[in-house]
Amino acid sequence: MDSSVQIIQVSGILDGMNGGQLRRTIDEMLKAGTRVILIDCTAVEFMDSSGLGALVMALKQTKLLGGQLSLCGINDQVKMLLDLTNMSKVFKIFPSCEAFKQSV
Amino acid sequence: MTQSYRLQVNTNLEELAQILDWFNSHYQEKLTRSVLIKSQTILAEAFTNAVRHAHRDKRTETPIEIVVYLHPDQIELQVWDFGPEFDWEQQLKQVQEADPVNAEASGGRGIYLIARLADRFRYYRTPDERNCLQMINDFRTEPVSGQESGIRSQESGVRSQH
């Protein structure tokens, strides 16, 4: 993997607060030239609509710069939220970090 | 037999972790995974909505009360706030007309999720000037994987509980 690929690990509750931090991290990565980003959600226990909002904003920002933002390791609660808001079609979702690494 | 638990928290978004821990400690073993994650999500959205909107101008100490009733065939979630009366119907109508996917306001997305995840819900104001958002989910046999999730004919009644 080259340096333009980055993996971010998120854990616990992905809400407005964690989501804000996640967006800042992604903004910095984009500024530094990263264009392929994976958010590893393996340790995310729960996501609320603000966390989802942060993911969607980060995705928009990444796409605007021609980049790609993917998710991996989402649990059934996160998947339910993505499905209900049709976001599971918008994000590229990998079963695991390994599956993502093989794809880049 | 109906069993209930209640929890009072402050007007502070950081209380969400405590609410989820509390809910899981009482109900993780008693609900199917599907009902559990729906209920967690409904509670979280109702709570954060109360903090962000109903209690926007209130002090942190203003209590938000969560009451959960476990009935033999359904789970009932109540979130009580002290905010001004809220035109829930109007808000819901706006959310349903807007594109929930692109709705920038997270509040709108929260209301949309509650409406989608709860089998029934009701918002009412009491004479003591509190508001209750009451949300009910029935227990039923989950559709077999691959089947349309909208099928609700397989009422299963009670899931084993103690």
mmCIF file with all atom_site columns, N, CA, C and O in Angstrom, chain B residues 103-154:
data_model
loop_
_atom_site.group_PDB
_atom_site.id
_atom_site.type_symbol
_atom_site.label_atom_id
_atom_site.label_alt_id
_atom_site.label_comp_id
_atom_site.label_asym_id
_atom_site.label_entity_id
_atom_site.label_seq_id
_atom_site.pdbx_PDB_ins_code
_atom_site.Cartn_x
_atom_site.Cartn_y
_atom_site.Cartn_z
_atom_site.occupancy
_atom_site.B_iso_or_equiv
_atom_site.pdbx_formal_charge
_atom_site.auth_seq_id
_atom_site.auth_comp_id
_atom_site.auth_asym_id
_atom_site.auth_atom_id
_atom_site.pdbx_PDB_model_num
ATOM 1   N N  . ALA B 1 103 ? -30.593 14.879  4.066  1.00 0.00 ? 103 ALA B N  1
ATOM 2   C CA . ALA B 1 103 ? -30.960 15.862  5.096  1.00 0.00 ? 103 ALA B CA 1
ATOM 3   C C  . ALA B 1 103 ? -29.713 16.215  5.905  1.00 0.00 ? 103 ALA B C  1
ATOM 4   O O  . ALA B 1 103 ? -29.118 15.366  6.540  1.00 0.00 ? 103 ALA B O  1
ATOM 5   N N  . GLU B 1 104 ? -29.331 17.463  5.841  1.00 0.00 ? 104 GLU B N  1
ATOM 6   C CA . GLU B 1 104 ? -28.111 17.879  6.541  1.00 0.00 ? 104 GLU B CA 1
ATOM 7   C C  . GLU B 1 104 ? -28.336 17.870  8.044  1.00 0.00 ? 104 GLU B C  1
ATOM 8   O O  . GLU B 1 104 ? -27.449 17.550  8.811  1.00 0.00 ? 104 GLU B O  1
ATOM 9   N N  . ALA B 1 105 ? -29.542 18.235  8.447  1.00 0.00 ? 105 ALA B N  1
ATOM 10  C CA . ALA B 1 105 ? -29.829 18.304  9.876  1.00 0.00 ? 105 ALA B CA 1
ATOM 11  C C  . ALA B 1 105 ? -29.922 16.906  10.446 1.00 0.00 ? 105 ALA B C  1
ATOM 12  O O  . ALA B 1 105 ? -30.739 16.102  10.016 1.00 0.00 ? 105 ALA B O  1
ATOM 13  N N  . SER B 1 106 ? -29.079 16.617  11.432 1.00 0.00 ? 106 SER B N  1
ATOM 14  C CA . SER B 1 106 ? -29.078 15.280  12.015 1.00 0.00 ? 106 SER B CA 1
ATOM 15  C C  . SER B 1 106 ? -30.382 15.027  12.758 1.00 0.00 ? 106 SER B C  1
ATOM 16  O O  . SER B 1 106 ? -30.838 13.904  12.877 1.00 0.00 ? 106 SER B O  1
ATOM 17  N N  . GLY B 1 107 ? -31.018 16.107  13.239 1.00 0.00 ? 107 GLY B N  1
ATOM 18  C CA . GLY B 1 107 ? -32.283 15.953  13.952 1.00 0.00 ? 107 GLY B CA 1
ATOM 19  C C  . GLY B 1 107 ? -33.322 15.312  13.058 1.00 0.00 ? 107 GLY B C  1
ATOM 20  O O  . GLY B 1 107 ? -34.062 14.431  13.463 1.00 0.00 ? 107 GLY B O  1
ATOM 21  N N  . GLY B 1 108 ? -33.375 15.774  11.818 1.00 0.00 ? 108 GLY B N  1
ATOM 22  C CA . GLY B 1 108 ? -34.309 15.216  10.856 1.00 0.00 ? 108 GLY B CA 1
ATOM 23  C C  . GLY B 1 108 ? -34.075 13.741  10.634 1.00 0.00 ? 108 GLY B C  1
ATOM 24  O O  . GLY B 1 108 ? -35.010 12.950  10.595 1.00 0.00 ? 108 GLY B O  1
ATOM 25  N N  . ARG B 1 109 ? -32.808 13.372  10.553 1.00 0.00 ? 109 ARG B N  1
ATOM 26  C CA . ARG B 1 109 ? -32.490 11.966  10.329 1.00 0.00 ? 109 ARG B CA 1
ATOM 27  C C  . ARG B 1 109 ? -32.895 11.126  11.543 1.00 0.00 ? 109 ARG B C  1
ATOM 28  O O  . ARG B 1 109 ? -33.351 9.992   11.390 1.00 0.00 ? 109 ARG B O  1
ATOM 29  N N  . GLY B 1 110 ? -32.768 11.680  12.733 1.00 0.00 ? 110 GLY B N  1
ATOM 30  C CA . GLY B 1 110 ? -33.136 10.961  13.946 1.00 0.00 ? 110 GLY B CA 1
ATOM 31  C C  . GLY B 1 110 ? -34.630 10.663  13.995 1.00 0.00 ? 110 GLY B C  1
ATOM 32  O O  . GLY B 1 110 ? -35.042 9.551   14.321 1.00 0.00 ? 110 GLY B O  1
ATOM 33  N N  . ILE B 1 111 ? -35.431 11.657  13.639 1.00 0.00 ? 111 ILE B N  1
ATOM 34  C CA . ILE B 1 111 ? -36.884 11.475  13.636 1.00 0.00 ? 111 ILE B CA 1
ATOM 35  C C  . ILE B 1 111 ? -37.291 10.442  12.583 1.00 0.00 ? 111 ILE B C  1
ATOM 36  O O  . ILE B 1 111 ? -38.140 9.585   12.815 1.00 0.00 ? 111 ILE B O  1
ATOM 37  N N  . TYR B 1 112 ? -36.644 10.519  11.441 1.00 0.00 ? 112 TYR B N  1
ATOM 38  C CA . TYR B 1 112 ? -36.896 9.552   10.380 1.00 0.00 ? 112 TYR B CA 1
ATOM 39  C C  . TYR B 1 112 ? -36.590 8.130   10.869 1.00 0.00 ? 112 TYR B C  1
ATOM 40  O O  . TYR B 1 112 ? -37.374 7.205   10.655 1.00 0.00 ? 112 TYR B O  1
ATOM 41  N N  . LEU B 1 113 ? -35.476 7.968   11.579 1.00 0.00 ? 113 LEU B N  1
ATOM 42  C CA . LEU B 1 113 ? -35.096 6.634   12.068 1.00 0.00 ? 113 LEU B CA 1
ATOM 43  C C  . LEU B 1 113 ? -36.095 6.114   13.101 1.00 0.00 ? 113 LEU B C  1
ATOM 44  O O  . LEU B 1 113 ? -36.470 4.942   13.067 1.00 0.00 ? 113 LEU B O  1
ATOM 45  N N  . ILE B 1 114 ? -36.537 6.996   14.009 1.00 0.00 ? 114 ILE B N  1
ATOM 46  C CA . ILE B 1 114 ? -37.523 6.571   15.022 1.00 0.00 ? 114 ILE B CA 1
ATOM 47  C C  . ILE B 1 114 ? -38.792 6.097   14.315 1.00 0.00 ? 114 ILE B C  1
ATOM 48  O O  . ILE B 1 114 ? -39.343 5.037   14.630 1.00 0.00 ? 114 ILE B O  1
ATOM 49  N N  . ALA B 1 115 ? -39.237 6.878   13.335 1.00 0.00 ? 115 ALA B N  1
ATOM 50  C CA . ALA B 1 115 ? -40.474 6.534   12.627 1.00 0.00 ? 115 ALA B CA 1
ATOM 51  C C  . ALA B 1 115 ? -40.328 5.206   11.870 1.00 0.00 ? 115 ALA B C  1
ATOM 52  O O  . ALA B 1 115 ? -41.270 4.427   11.775 1.00 0.00 ? 115 ALA B O  1
ATOM 53  N N  . ARG B 1 116 ? -39.145 4.938   11.372 1.00 0.00 ? 116 ARG B N  1
ATOM 54  C CA . ARG B 1 116 ? -38.933 3.688   10.638 1.00 0.00 ? 116 ARG B CA 1
ATOM 55  C C  . ARG B 1 116 ? -38.744 2.483   11.569 1.00 0.00 ? 116 ARG B C  1
ATOM 56  O O  . ARG B 1 116 ? -39.127 1.368   11.230 1.00 0.00 ? 116 ARG B O  1
ATOM 57  N N  . LEU B 1 117 ? -38.129 2.716   12.731 1.00 0.00 ? 117 LEU B N  1
ATOM 58  C CA . LEU B 1 117 ? -37.749 1.588   13.581 1.00 0.00 ? 117 LEU B CA 1
ATOM 59  C C  . LEU B 1 117 ? -38.825 1.179   14.585 1.00 0.00 ? 117 LEU B C  1
ATOM 60  O O  . LEU B 1 117 ? -38.853 0.039   15.031 1.00 0.00 ? 117 LEU B O  1
ATOM 61  N N  . ALA B 1 118 ? -39.691 2.123   14.950 1.00 0.00 ? 118 ALA B N  1
ATOM 62  C CA . ALA B 1 118 ? -40.733 1.795   15.932 1.00 0.00 ? 118 ALA B CA 1
ATOM 63  C C  . ALA B 1 118 ? -41.973 1.281   15.185 1.00 0.00 ? 118 ALA B C  1
ATOM 64  O O  . ALA B 1 118 ? -42.332 1.810   14.142 1.00 0.00 ? 118 ALA B O  1
ATOM 65  N N  . ASP B 1 119 ? -42.603 0.249   15.721 1.00 0.00 ? 119 ASP B N  1
ATOM 66  C CA . ASP B 1 119 ? -43.848 -0.230  15.112 1.00 0.00 ? 119 ASP B CA 1
ATOM 67  C C  . ASP B 1 119 ? -44.941 0.816   15.299 1.00 0.00 ? 119 ASP B C  1
ATOM 68  O O  . ASP B 1 119 ? -45.746 1.045   14.413 1.00 0.00 ? 119 ASP B O  1
ATOM 69  N N  . ARG B 1 120 ? -44.966 1.425   16.473 1.00 0.00 ? 120 ARG B N  1
ATOM 70  C CA . ARG B 1 120 ? -45.938 2.481   16.756 1.00 0.00 ? 120 ARG B CA 1
ATOM 71  C C  . ARG B 1 120 ? -45.274 3.515   17.636 1.00 0.00 ? 120 ARG B C  1
ATOM 72  O O  . ARG B 1 120 ? -44.441 3.167   18.472 1.00 0.00 ? 120 ARG B O  1
ATOM 73  N N  . PHE B 1 121 ? -45.638 4.777   17.480 1.00 0.00 ? 121 PHE B N  1
ATOM 74  C CA . PHE B 1 121 ? -45.134 5.771   18.407 1.00 0.00 ? 121 PHE B CA 1
ATOM 75  C C  . PHE B 1 121 ? -46.146 6.884   18.572 1.00 0.00 ? 121 PHE B C  1
ATOM 76  O O  . PHE B 1 121 ? -47.042 7.068   17.751 1.00 0.00 ? 121 PHE B O  1
ATOM 77  N N  . ARG B 1 122 ? -45.999 7.596   19.659 1.00 0.00 ? 122 ARG B N  1
ATOM 78  C CA . ARG B 1 122 ? -46.962 8.617   20.027 1.00 0.00 ? 122 ARG B CA 1
ATOM 79  C C  . ARG B 1 122 ? -46.205 9.678   20.817 1.00 0.00 ? 122 ARG B C  1
ATOM 80  O O  . ARG B 1 122 ? -45.296 9.363   21.586 1.00 0.00 ? 122 ARG B O  1
ATOM 81  N N  . TYR B 1 123 ? -46.571 10.923  20.600 1.00 0.00 ? 123 TYR B N  1
ATOM 82  C CA . TYR B 1 123 ? -45.941 12.022  21.333 1.00 0.00 ? 123 TYR B CA 1
ATOM 83  C C  . TYR B 1 123 ? -47.046 12.773  22.040 1.00 0.00 ? 123 TYR B C  1
ATOM 84  O O  . TYR B 1 123 ? -48.028 13.158  21.402 1.00 0.00 ? 123 TYR B O  1
ATOM 85  N N  . TYR B 1 124 ? -46.930 12.944  23.335 1.00 0.00 ? 124 TYR B N  1
ATOM 86  C CA . TYR B 1 124 ? -47.977 13.682  24.035 1.00 0.00 ? 124 TYR B CA 1
ATOM 87  C C  . TYR B 1 124 ? -47.417 14.519  25.176 1.00 0.00 ? 124 TYR B C  1
ATOM 88  O O  . TYR B 1 124 ? -46.329 14.263  25.685 1.00 0.00 ? 124 TYR B O  1
ATOM 89  N N  . ARG B 1 125 ? -48.197 15.532  25.539 1.00 0.00 ? 125 ARG B N  1
ATOM 90  C CA . ARG B 1 125 ? -47.822 16.437  26.618 1.00 0.00 ? 125 ARG B CA 1
ATOM 91  C C  . ARG B 1 125 ? -48.721 16.178  27.807 1.00 0.00 ? 125 ARG B C  1
ATOM 92  O O  . ARG B 1 125 ? -49.911 15.920  27.641 1.00 0.00 ? 125 ARG B O  1
ATOM 93  N N  . THR B 1 126 ? -48.144 16.233  28.997 1.00 0.00 ? 126 THR B N  1
ATOM 94  C CA . THR B 1 126 ? -48.918 15.953  30.206 1.00 0.00 ? 126 THR B CA 1
ATOM 95  C C  . THR B 1 126 ? -49.231 17.272  30.915 1.00 0.00 ? 126 THR B C  1
ATOM 96  O O  . THR B 1 126 ? -48.568 18.277  30.662 1.00 0.00 ? 126 THR B O  1
ATOM 97  N N  . PRO B 1 127 ? -50.217 17.272  31.838 1.00 0.00 ? 127 PRO B N  1
ATOM 98  C CA . PRO B 1 127 ? -50.590 18.515  32.530 1.00 0.00 ? 127 PRO B CA 1
ATOM 99  C C  . PRO B 1 127 ? -49.427 19.134  33.309 1.00 0.00 ? 127 PRO B C  1
ATOM 100 O O  . PRO B 1 127 ? -49.407 20.340  33.532 1.00 0.00 ? 127 PRO B O  1
ATOM 101 N N  . ASP B 1 128 ? -48.449 18.326  33.719 1.00 0.00 ? 128 ASP B N  1
ATOM 102 C CA . ASP B 1 128 ? -47.300 18.894  34.438 1.00 0.00 ? 128 ASP B CA 1
ATOM 103 C C  . ASP B 1 128 ? -46.239 19.441  33.475 1.00 0.00 ? 128 ASP B C  1
ATOM 104 O O  . ASP B 1 128 ? -45.082 19.638  33.863 1.00 0.00 ? 128 ASP B O  1
ATOM 105 N N  . GLU B 1 129 ? -46.651 19.652  32.207 1.00 0.00 ? 129 GLU B N  1
ATOM 106 C CA . GLU B 1 129 ? -45.805 20.282  31.202 1.00 0.00 ? 129 GLU B CA 1
ATOM 107 C C  . GLU B 1 129 ? -44.552 19.489  30.867 1.00 0.00 ? 129 GLU B C  1
ATOM 108 O O  . GLU B 1 129 ? -43.469 20.020  30.657 1.00 0.00 ? 129 GLU B O  1
ATOM 109 N N  . ARG B 1 130 ? -44.735 18.183  30.844 1.00 0.00 ? 130 ARG B N  1
ATOM 110 C CA . ARG B 1 130 ? -43.664 17.329  30.334 1.00 0.00 ? 130 ARG B CA 1
ATOM 111 C C  . ARG B 1 130 ? -44.154 16.737  29.018 1.00 0.00 ? 130 ARG B C  1
ATOM 112 O O  . ARG B 1 130 ? -45.350 16.651  28.750 1.00 0.00 ? 130 ARG B O  1
ATOM 113 N N  . ASN B 1 131 ? -43.208 16.316  28.184 1.00 0.00 ? 131 ASN B N  1
ATOM 114 C CA . ASN B 1 131 ? -43.552 15.655  26.926 1.00 0.00 ? 131 ASN B CA 1
ATOM 115 C C  . ASN B 1 131 ? -43.056 14.230  26.976 1.00 0.00 ? 131 ASN B C  1
ATOM 116 O O  . ASN B 1 131 ? -41.960 13.958  27.475 1.00 0.00 ? 131 ASN B O  1
ATOM 117 N N  . CYS B 1 132 ? -43.864 13.339  26.444 1.00 0.00 ? 132 CYS B N  1
ATOM 118 C CA . CYS B 1 132 ? -43.464 11.938  26.395 1.00 0.00 ? 132 CYS B CA 1
ATOM 119 C C  . CYS B 1 132 ? -43.448 11.473  24.948 1.00 0.00 ? 132 CYS B C  1
ATOM 120 O O  . CYS B 1 132 ? -44.432 11.652  24.221 1.00 0.00 ? 132 CYS B O  1
ATOM 121 N N  . LEU B 1 133 ? -42.328 10.913  24.543 1.00 0.00 ? 133 LEU B N  1
ATOM 122 C CA . LEU B 1 133 ? -42.270 10.223  23.254 1.00 0.00 ? 133 LEU B CA 1
ATOM 123 C C  . LEU B 1 133 ? -42.311 8.735   23.589 1.00 0.00 ? 133 LEU B C  1
ATOM 124 O O  . LEU B 1 133 ? -41.418 8.215   24.255 1.00 0.00 ? 133 LEU B O  1
ATOM 125 N N  . GLN B 1 134 ? -43.421 8.122   23.196 1.00 0.00 ? 134 GLN B N  1
ATOM 126 C CA . GLN B 1 134 ? -43.660 6.720   23.540 1.00 0.00 ? 134 GLN B CA 1
ATOM 127 C C  . GLN B 1 134 ? -43.513 5.876   22.275 1.00 0.00 ? 134 GLN B C  1
ATOM 128 O O  . GLN B 1 134 ? -44.131 6.192   21.251 1.00 0.00 ? 134 GLN B O  1
ATOM 129 N N  . MET B 1 135 ? -42.692 4.845   22.335 1.00 0.00 ? 135 MET B N  1
ATOM 130 C CA . MET B 1 135 ? -42.422 4.034   21.152 1.00 0.00 ? 135 MET B CA 1
ATOM 131 C C  . MET B 1 135 ? -42.562 2.559   21.490 1.00 0.00 ? 135 MET B C  1
ATOM 132 O O  . MET B 1 135 ? -42.046 2.101   22.507 1.00 0.00 ? 135 MET B O  1
ATOM 133 N N  . ILE B 1 136 ? -43.280 1.859   20.652 1.00 0.00 ? 136 ILE B N  1
ATOM 134 C CA . ILE B 1 136 ? -43.580 0.456   20.941 1.00 0.00 ? 136 ILE B CA 1
ATOM 135 C C  . ILE B 1 136 ? -43.106 -0.443  19.807 1.00 0.00 ? 136 ILE B C  1
ATOM 136 O O  . ILE B 1 136 ? -43.331 -0.138  18.633 1.00 0.00 ? 136 ILE B O  1
ATOM 137 N N  . ASN B 1 137 ? -42.451 -1.531  20.182 1.00 0.00 ? 137 ASN B N  1
ATOM 138 C CA . ASN B 1 137 ? -42.096 -2.551  19.191 1.00 0.00 ? 137 ASN B CA 1
ATOM 139 C C  . ASN B 1 137 ? -42.650 -3.899  19.633 1.00 0.00 ? 137 ASN B C  1
ATOM 140 O O  . ASN B 1 137 ? -42.475 -4.307  20.780 1.00 0.00 ? 137 ASN B O  1
ATOM 141 N N  . ASP B 1 138 ? -43.338 -4.573  18.709 1.00 0.00 ? 138 ASP B N  1
ATOM 142 C CA . ASP B 1 138 ? -43.900 -5.887  18.997 1.00 0.00 ? 138 ASP B CA 1
ATOM 143 C C  . ASP B 1 138 ? -42.840 -6.956  18.803 1.00 0.00 ? 138 ASP B C  1
ATOM 144 O O  . ASP B 1 138 ? -41.950 -6.813  17.979 1.00 0.00 ? 138 ASP B O  1
ATOM 145 N N  . PHE B 1 139 ? -42.977 -8.032  19.572 1.00 0.00 ? 139 PHE B N  1
ATOM 146 C CA . PHE B 1 139 ? -42.110 -9.187  19.348 1.00 0.00 ? 139 PHE B CA 1
ATOM 147 C C  . PHE B 1 139 ? -42.792 -10.054 18.316 1.00 0.00 ? 139 PHE B C  1
ATOM 148 O O  . PHE B 1 139 ? -43.992 -10.283 18.372 1.00 0.00 ? 139 PHE B O  1
ATOM 149 N N  . ARG B 1 140 ? -42.036 -10.537 17.391 1.00 0.00 ? 140 ARG B N  1
ATOM 150 C CA . ARG B 1 140 ? -42.609 -11.411 16.373 1.00 0.00 ? 140 ARG B CA 1
ATOM 151 C C  . ARG B 1 140 ? -41.489 -12.236 15.777 1.00 0.00 ? 140 ARG B C  1
ATOM 152 O O  . ARG B 1 140 ? -40.318 -11.902 15.940 1.00 0.00 ? 140 ARG B O  1
ATOM 153 N N  . THR B 1 141 ? -41.885 -13.279 15.076 1.00 0.00 ? 141 THR B N  1
ATOM 154 C CA . THR B 1 141 ? -40.880 -14.082 14.404 1.00 0.00 ? 141 THR B CA 1
ATOM 155 C C  . THR B 1 141 ? -40.242 -13.220 13.329 1.00 0.00 ? 141 THR B C  1
ATOM 156 O O  . THR B 1 141 ? -40.935 -12.583 12.553 1.00 0.00 ? 141 THR B O  1
ATOM 157 N N  . GLU B 1 142 ? -38.935 -13.190 13.335 1.00 0.00 ? 142 GLU B N  1
ATOM 158 C CA . GLU B 1 142 ? -38.254 -12.397 12.310 1.00 0.00 ? 142 GLU B CA 1
ATOM 159 C C  . GLU B 1 142 ? -38.413 -13.094 10.969 1.00 0.00 ? 142 GLU B C  1
ATOM 160 O O  . GLU B 1 142 ? -38.379 -14.316 10.889 1.00 0.00 ? 142 GLU B O  1
ATOM 161 N N  . PRO B 1 143 ? -38.601 -12.309 9.895  1.00 0.00 ? 143 PRO B N  1
ATOM 162 C CA . PRO B 1 143 ? -38.719 -12.936 8.582  1.00 0.00 ? 143 PRO B CA 1
ATOM 163 C C  . PRO B 1 143 ? -37.452 -13.741 8.276  1.00 0.00 ? 143 PRO B C  1
ATOM 164 O O  . PRO B 1 143 ? -36.367 -13.360 8.662  1.00 0.00 ? 143 PRO B O  1
ATOM 165 N N  . VAL B 1 144 ? -37.657 -14.863 7.594  1.00 0.00 ? 144 VAL B N  1
ATOM 166 C CA . VAL B 1 144 ? -36.520 -15.687 7.210  1.00 0.00 ? 144 VAL B CA 1
ATOM 167 C C  . VAL B 1 144 ? -35.645 -14.867 6.273  1.00 0.00 ? 144 VAL B C  1
ATOM 168 O O  . VAL B 1 144 ? -36.158 -14.114 5.445  1.00 0.00 ? 144 VAL B O  1
ATOM 169 N N  . SER B 1 145 ? -34.352 -14.984 6.426  1.00 0.00 ? 145 SER B N  1
ATOM 170 C CA . SER B 1 145 ? -33.435 -14.192 5.600  1.00 0.00 ? 145 SER B CA 1
ATOM 171 C C  . SER B 1 145 ? -33.735 -14.385 4.119  1.00 0.00 ? 145 SER B C  1
ATOM 172 O O  . SER B 1 145 ? -33.954 -15.487 3.642  1.00 0.00 ? 145 SER B O  1
ATOM 173 N N  . GLY B 1 146 ? -33.786 -13.281 3.400  1.00 0.00 ? 146 GLY B N  1
ATOM 174 C CA . GLY B 1 146 ? -34.096 -13.351 1.975  1.00 0.00 ? 146 GLY B CA 1
ATOM 175 C C  . GLY B 1 146 ? -35.525 -12.963 1.699  1.00 0.00 ? 146 GLY B C  1
ATOM 176 O O  . GLY B 1 146 ? -35.859 -12.496 0.624  1.00 0.00 ? 146 GLY B O  1
ATOM 177 N N  . GLN B 1 147 ? -36.382 -13.128 2.701  1.00 0.00 ? 147 GLN B N  1
ATOM 178 C CA . GLN B 1 147 ? -37.780 -12.726 2.545  1.00 0.00 ? 147 GLN B CA 1
ATOM 179 C C  . GLN B 1 147 ? -37.895 -11.213 2.670  1.00 0.00 ? 147 GLN B C  1
ATOM 180 O O  . GLN B 1 147 ? -37.048 -10.567 3.278  1.00 0.00 ? 147 GLN B O  1
ATOM 181 N N  . GLU B 1 148 ? -38.949 -10.669 2.136  1.00 0.00 ? 148 GLU B N  1
ATOM 182 C CA . GLU B 1 148 ? -39.173 -9.233  2.287  1.00 0.00 ? 148 GLU B CA 1
ATOM 183 C C  . GLU B 1 148 ? -39.330 -8.897  3.765  1.00 0.00 ? 148 GLU B C  1
ATOM 184 O O  . GLU B 1 148 ? -40.058 -9.559  4.488  1.00 0.00 ? 148 GLU B O  1
ATOM 185 N N  . SER B 1 149 ? -38.657 -7.854  4.195  1.00 0.00 ? 149 SER B N  1
ATOM 186 C CA . SER B 1 149 ? -38.701 -7.532  5.620  1.00 0.00 ? 149 SER B CA 1
ATOM 187 C C  . SER B 1 149 ? -40.030 -6.893  6.018  1.00 0.00 ? 149 SER B C  1
ATOM 188 O O  . SER B 1 149 ? -40.308 -6.700  7.177  1.00 0.00 ? 149 SER B O  1
ATOM 189 N N  . GLY B 1 150 ? -40.846 -6.534  5.043  1.00 0.00 ? 150 GLY B N  1
ATOM 190 C CA . GLY B 1 150 ? -42.111 -5.890  5.373  1.00 0.00 ? 150 GLY B CA 1
ATOM 191 C C  . GLY B 1 150 ? -43.175 -6.853  5.865  1.00 0.00 ? 150 GLY B C  1
ATOM 192 O O  . GLY B 1 150 ? -44.202 -6.440  6.376  1.00 0.00 ? 150 GLY B O  1
ATOM 193 N N  . ILE B 1 151 ? -42.931 -8.145  5.743  1.00 0.00 ? 151 ILE B N  1
ATOM 194 C CA . ILE B 1 151 ? -43.946 -9.117  6.133  1.00 0.00 ? 151 ILE B CA 1
ATOM 195 C C  . ILE B 1 151 ? -44.121 -9.150  7.641  1.00 0.00 ? 151 ILE B C  1
ATOM 196 O O  . ILE B 1 151 ? -43.155 -9.302  8.379  1.00 0.00 ? 151 ILE B O  1
ATOM 197 N N  . ARG B 1 152 ? -45.335 -8.953  8.071  1.00 0.00 ? 152 ARG B N  1
ATOM 198 C CA . ARG B 1 152 ? -45.544 -8.885  9.518  1.00 0.00 ? 152 ARG B CA 1
ATOM 199 C C  . ARG B 1 152 ? -46.658 -9.825  9.954  1.00 0.00 ? 152 ARG B C  1
ATOM 200 O O  . ARG B 1 152 ? -47.272 -9.628  10.966 1.00 0.00 ? 152 ARG B O  1
ATOM 201 N N  . SER B 1 153 ? -46.897 -10.841 9.149  1.00 0.00 ? 153 SER B N  1
ATOM 202 C CA . SER B 1 153 ? -48.026 -11.706 9.458  1.00 0.00 ? 153 SER B CA 1
ATOM 203 C C  . SER B 1 153 ? -47.671 -12.770 10.490 1.00 0.00 ? 153 SER B C  1
ATOM 204 O O  . SER B 1 153 ? -48.539 -13.349 11.109 1.00 0.00 ? 153 SER B O  1
ATOM 205 N N  . GLN B 1 154 ? -46.375 -12.998 10.681 1.00 0.00 ? 154 GLN B N  1
ATOM 206 C CA . GLN B 1 154 ? -45.998 -14.110 11.553 1.00 0.00 ? 154 GLN B CA 1
ATOM 207 C C  . GLN B 1 154 ? -45.887 -13.647 12.998 1.00 0.00 ? 154 GLN B C  1
ATOM 208 O O  . GLN B 1 154 ? -44.796 -13.558 13.549 1.00 0.00 ? 154 GLN B O  1
#
